[in-house]
Amino acid sequence: MTALPSPSYAADREARYSTLREIERRAIWLAVRMIDWANHDRPNPDGLKVGGHQASSTSVATILTYLYLDYLRRDDKVAIKPHASPMFHALQYLLGHLESEQLKTLRSMGGLQAYPSKSKDPDRSYVDFSTGSVGLGPAATLFSAAADRYRSLHFDVAEPRRRFIAVLGDAELDEGNVWEAIAEKACARLGNVLWIVDVNRQSLDRVRSGSSIMEFAKRFESSGWHVVEAKYGTRIQEYCARAGDEALLRVLDSLENREYQRLLREPVEGFRRSLGEATPIDISRVAPDLTDGDLWELLRDLGGHDFQALAAATAACDAMVDRPSVLFAHTVKGWCLPSAGEQMNHAALLSPKQMDDLRATLGISPEREWDRLDPESAAGGLCRLRASELRRGPSELRSLAPVLEMPENWNDKYPESFSTQEAFGRIMTRVAASSIGKNVVTVSPDVATSTNLGGYINRAGVFSPDETPFEGSAGSVLRWNESREGRHIELGISEMNLFFMLGELGLIDDPGGRPLVPIGTVYDPFICRGLDSLINACYSGASFVLVGTPSGVSLAPEGGAHQSLITPSIALSLPGIDYLEPAFACELDWLMSEAIGLVARREGAAYLRLTTRAVDQTLLSETMEAKGAAWIRDRALTGGYVFKDFDMKLGDLGGAVTLVGAGAVFPEVVEAARMLESEGVAVRIVNLTGPGRVFRRWRRQERAIVTGKADSLARDPLIGELFRPGVPIVSVHDAAPQAFSWLGSMVGVPAVNVGVDGFGESGTIKDLYSKFGLLADQIVNAALLAVHYRST
């Protein structure tokens, strides 16, 4: 990457860093004060500690000030260390992106969030990544850069390459997802990625081992990363250069972390003696010209608190264009605070006396403690200049994404016996050849072919920044051609990485209005392995299609380890994702078309739970003839439809029952209905194609009543169409029974929920269905039980 030109205000280096230091001091005060205000000044009827992280905010004060007031370009994207949220907001205020009263809303409803949020913070236009769970922010930058590279190569984007930067605590490197991310080959050679590690030697509860950073550095290097360390500041380096001896650096290097942290709290008087007691090196002849005060100051002269050291380190990283960089910037947790270096300072709050002392130390007037910097000063002028250079418009992705021309279906003809997973493969082959195919990108963690993406890959190819010739035999069914034009991204076996990639592909902004439509496939039971990054993607507002297949105990021979039970419950509980489970191929056809359009418009994410069990497609023929394809399609997209209504010839509906099925078990539901009718029981069958859609319609109604936004519960037309008042319900599902247990409450009737309430095992489908009560005759027993409940 070409070196950045020096800004106009950087002509005088010393004046430049002095100005940055003044801005840093004001930002430190504002960050610490907003936490103090939230805990001590703002009315708090709960009586609970509001919290905030004063020490964690100040440890990155220099780093964030340097980034926002010197280093960043407008289109660069930054993930902020979660516990440094107040420092980020303080800087956004100084740049004019917040008002002073908003600083007083930290951790309050509608105010500044505890951790940076793309969707909820008032200054969200400048929040590039939602962070909270440690370790997620850094990984997100890596996958966002990979998504940006894909977008740039596919749409021939000519704008300057933007950088993807993460500021993270050294304790975040304990998270396993970090190492899954840096090992991912699909993210290799991203030279525009920079992670700045805040090496403050502390985690939440303890002082960290001194060897951990060296170990981390080796792991980064072995994964192809460029490693830079900013351990010491300019003053101590210049002293050693003048002295012609690095003995003082060797003394400091010899300190164990616990000893270093202890020395931070030692008084100035007698400091040389304290230093000598902490190191095995004889310091009697080390830096004899330095006083106790000099040594005390130089102990704190760390690279992460030195603008010049940070500038040199980031310049070295920018020069490394062919691989990502990690910068280990050494800092003090609680920098400038009386709690600096204390083992338990993570959640500690300064006392009123300590706040007064800090105000005096930083030169803050009590009457103007919430003010911005004087606009006529050098610091205020720099803030104005940088605000102009970094200014962004509203981050409304929907306005950037044109509505693609979506077909109502993919016009395929399916065999009489067919599974939804097989149908998905056929649909994706047609998608690859369609006019919207160039917008679609598929992702899979090494299970592309076993989730039926083989045909799609043959048409669309596999994405790689480099051309890789096909090496298979001429008769090979699968042609694994890798090129820049490929539209499938193959990941290693890491579900965490899958959801990071899906999320960032579904969030990447494109001013040219060329939306990416990411579709990911994964074995349904292993969704849980990547749940943290899936939740983060949904919280961030990402749009994507997730296909979980194969699923449930219908995957009978594979055994309990591969038979998913709780994924429907997860999808029902997780905001931002739409849970769909079609039984028939044509339903999947319609739902896929709608889901692709939903993602293209950046309106959310969809989860399709599919199966390898073949279902008799002719079961739908009678309903199709009676109602028509258009009617069924409309209802299927809404969430469900009446597959078969009551036979009124059977008389009084007092003994009637509604059978509700979804997905693979639908044939058993139909057979059970036939058996019940042969015994004179009136049966309605409901095919729940979108359980999540029906559930959320009901919850919206109830929430309106509970929160006082509605006076009465107006019956939802879809729910009124699907269910009859007073008629008991039996739900049948190839998953945990509680996933549909809300149906009875929704209608206000007794319900028996048939499902899988134990771990499965290997066997035939009939074996497994029998074990969990999913066979037709067992469903009949459940129906009779439901009728009994109603009568009693």
PDB file of C-alpha atoms in Angstrom, residues 322-417:
ATOM      1  CA  ASP A 322       0.194  -9.122   1.126  1.00  0.00           C
ATOM      2  CA  ARG A 323      -0.759 -10.326   4.614  1.00  0.00           C
ATOM      3  CA  PRO A 324      -2.694  -9.130   7.656  1.00  0.00           C
ATOM      4  CA  SER A 325      -0.872  -7.449  10.514  1.00  0.00           C
ATOM      5  CA  VAL A 326      -1.155  -7.609  14.277  1.00  0.00           C
ATOM      6  CA  LEU A 327       0.311  -4.851  16.409  1.00  0.00           C
ATOM      7  CA  PHE A 328       0.987  -5.636  20.067  1.00  0.00           C
ATOM      8  CA  ALA A 329       0.778  -2.213  21.715  1.00  0.00           C
ATOM      9  CA  HIS A 330       1.792  -2.280  25.384  1.00  0.00           C
ATOM     10  CA  THR A 331      -0.359  -0.169  27.682  1.00  0.00           C
ATOM     11  CA  VAL A 332      -1.395   0.309  31.299  1.00  0.00           C
ATOM     12  CA  LYS A 333      -4.912  -0.667  32.318  1.00  0.00           C
ATOM     13  CA  GLY A 334      -6.213   2.382  34.125  1.00  0.00           C
ATOM     14  CA  TRP A 335      -3.803   4.784  32.376  1.00  0.00           C
ATOM     15  CA  CYS A 336      -3.932   8.197  34.123  1.00  0.00           C
ATOM     16  CA  LEU A 337      -6.203   6.809  36.865  1.00  0.00           C
ATOM     17  CA  PRO A 338      -5.395   6.086  40.516  1.00  0.00           C
ATOM     18  CA  SER A 339      -6.416   2.469  39.840  1.00  0.00           C
ATOM     19  CA  ALA A 340      -3.644   2.008  37.236  1.00  0.00           C
ATOM     20  CA  GLY A 341      -2.293  -1.528  37.335  1.00  0.00           C
ATOM     21  CA  GLU A 342      -4.514  -2.717  40.176  1.00  0.00           C
ATOM     22  CA  GLN A 343      -5.476  -6.355  39.744  1.00  0.00           C
ATOM     23  CA  MET A 344      -9.186  -5.718  40.349  1.00  0.00           C
ATOM     24  CA  ASN A 345      -9.570  -2.430  38.481  1.00  0.00           C
ATOM     25  CA  HIS A 346     -11.626  -3.858  35.617  1.00  0.00           C
ATOM     26  CA  ALA A 347     -15.020  -2.866  37.003  1.00  0.00           C
ATOM     27  CA  ALA A 348     -13.777  -0.456  39.689  1.00  0.00           C
ATOM     28  CA  LEU A 349     -15.296   3.045  39.835  1.00  0.00           C
ATOM     29  CA  LEU A 350     -13.433   6.132  40.963  1.00  0.00           C
ATOM     30  CA  SER A 351     -14.668   7.759  44.167  1.00  0.00           C
ATOM     31  CA  PRO A 352     -15.870  11.398  44.197  1.00  0.00           C
ATOM     32  CA  LYS A 353     -12.520  12.432  45.715  1.00  0.00           C
ATOM     33  CA  GLN A 354     -10.616  10.559  43.003  1.00  0.00           C
ATOM     34  CA  MET A 355     -12.772  12.184  40.333  1.00  0.00           C
ATOM     35  CA  ASP A 356     -11.960  15.644  41.723  1.00  0.00           C
ATOM     36  CA  ASP A 357      -8.257  14.803  41.747  1.00  0.00           C
ATOM     37  CA  LEU A 358      -8.427  13.526  38.159  1.00  0.00           C
ATOM     38  CA  ARG A 359     -10.249  16.684  37.053  1.00  0.00           C
ATOM     39  CA  ALA A 360      -7.477  18.808  38.532  1.00  0.00           C
ATOM     40  CA  THR A 361      -4.711  16.628  37.051  1.00  0.00           C
ATOM     41  CA  LEU A 362      -6.226  16.866  33.554  1.00  0.00           C
ATOM     42  CA  GLY A 363      -6.878  20.604  33.902  1.00  0.00           C
ATOM     43  CA  ILE A 364     -10.642  20.357  33.468  1.00  0.00           C
ATOM     44  CA  SER A 365     -12.781  23.257  34.688  1.00  0.00           C
ATOM     45  CA  PRO A 366     -15.703  22.034  36.830  1.00  0.00           C
ATOM     46  CA  GLU A 367     -17.982  24.535  35.099  1.00  0.00           C
ATOM     47  CA  ARG A 368     -17.042  23.291  31.619  1.00  0.00           C
ATOM     48  CA  GLU A 369     -16.483  19.596  32.242  1.00  0.00           C
ATOM     49  CA  TRP A 370     -18.822  18.526  29.418  1.00  0.00           C
ATOM     50  CA  ASP A 371     -17.514  21.016  26.857  1.00  0.00           C
ATOM     51  CA  ARG A 372     -15.805  20.241  23.605  1.00  0.00           C
ATOM     52  CA  LEU A 373     -12.375  21.696  22.943  1.00  0.00           C
ATOM     53  CA  ASP A 374     -12.098  25.369  22.083  1.00  0.00           C
ATOM     54  CA  PRO A 375     -12.770  25.511  18.319  1.00  0.00           C
ATOM     55  CA  GLU A 376     -10.145  28.242  17.957  1.00  0.00           C
ATOM     56  CA  SER A 377      -7.419  26.116  19.565  1.00  0.00           C
ATOM     57  CA  ALA A 378      -5.109  23.774  17.689  1.00  0.00           C
ATOM     58  CA  ALA A 379      -6.875  20.781  19.274  1.00  0.00           C
ATOM     59  CA  GLY A 380     -10.336  22.079  18.408  1.00  0.00           C
ATOM     60  CA  GLY A 381      -9.228  22.836  14.863  1.00  0.00           C
ATOM     61  CA  LEU A 382      -7.849  19.343  14.438  1.00  0.00           C
ATOM     62  CA  CYS A 383     -11.149  17.892  15.644  1.00  0.00           C
ATOM     63  CA  ARG A 384     -13.011  19.959  13.038  1.00  0.00           C
ATOM     64  CA  LEU A 385     -10.644  18.889  10.287  1.00  0.00           C
ATOM     65  CA  ARG A 386     -10.853  15.213  11.172  1.00  0.00           C
ATOM     66  CA  ALA A 387     -14.637  15.389  11.515  1.00  0.00           C
ATOM     67  CA  SER A 388     -14.776  16.644   7.936  1.00  0.00           C
ATOM     68  CA  GLU A 389     -12.387  13.946   6.702  1.00  0.00           C
ATOM     69  CA  LEU A 390     -14.281  11.130   8.438  1.00  0.00           C
ATOM     70  CA  ARG A 391     -17.858  12.353   7.912  1.00  0.00           C
ATOM     71  CA  ARG A 392     -20.309   9.705   6.727  1.00  0.00           C
ATOM     72  CA  GLY A 393     -23.920   9.733   5.657  1.00  0.00           C
ATOM     73  CA  PRO A 394     -26.647   7.668   7.349  1.00  0.00           C
ATOM     74  CA  SER A 395     -25.861   3.955   7.186  1.00  0.00           C
ATOM     75  CA  GLU A 396     -29.140   2.892   5.578  1.00  0.00           C
ATOM     76  CA  LEU A 397     -28.181  -0.219   3.652  1.00  0.00           C
ATOM     77  CA  ARG A 398     -31.693  -0.759   2.334  1.00  0.00           C
ATOM     78  CA  SER A 399     -31.470   2.392   0.248  1.00  0.00           C
ATOM     79  CA  LEU A 400     -28.327   1.016  -1.386  1.00  0.00           C
ATOM     80  CA  ALA A 401     -29.846  -2.294  -2.450  1.00  0.00           C
ATOM     81  CA  PRO A 402     -32.116  -2.274  -5.500  1.00  0.00           C
ATOM     82  CA  VAL A 403     -34.994  -4.723  -5.655  1.00  0.00           C
ATOM     83  CA  LEU A 404     -33.814  -7.598  -7.817  1.00  0.00           C
ATOM     84  CA  GLU A 405     -36.238  -9.145 -10.228  1.00  0.00           C
ATOM     85  CA  MET A 406     -37.245 -12.269  -8.354  1.00  0.00           C
ATOM     86  CA  PRO A 407     -39.245 -15.118  -9.908  1.00  0.00           C
ATOM     87  CA  GLU A 408     -42.167 -16.486  -7.896  1.00  0.00           C
ATOM     88  CA  ASN A 409     -40.530 -19.884  -8.136  1.00  0.00           C
ATOM     89  CA  TRP A 410     -37.725 -21.618 -10.004  1.00  0.00           C
ATOM     90  CA  ASN A 411     -40.115 -23.610 -12.210  1.00  0.00           C
ATOM     91  CA  ASP A 412     -38.708 -27.027 -11.540  1.00  0.00           C
ATOM     92  CA  LYS A 413     -40.532 -30.325 -11.885  1.00  0.00           C
ATOM     93  CA  TYR A 414     -39.888 -32.613  -8.969  1.00  0.00           C
ATOM     94  CA  PRO A 415     -40.131 -36.425  -8.768  1.00  0.00           C
ATOM     95  CA  GLU A 416     -42.990 -37.958  -6.830  1.00  0.00           C
ATOM     96  CA  SER A 417     -40.642 -38.915  -3.987  1.00  0.00           C
TER      97      SER A 417
END
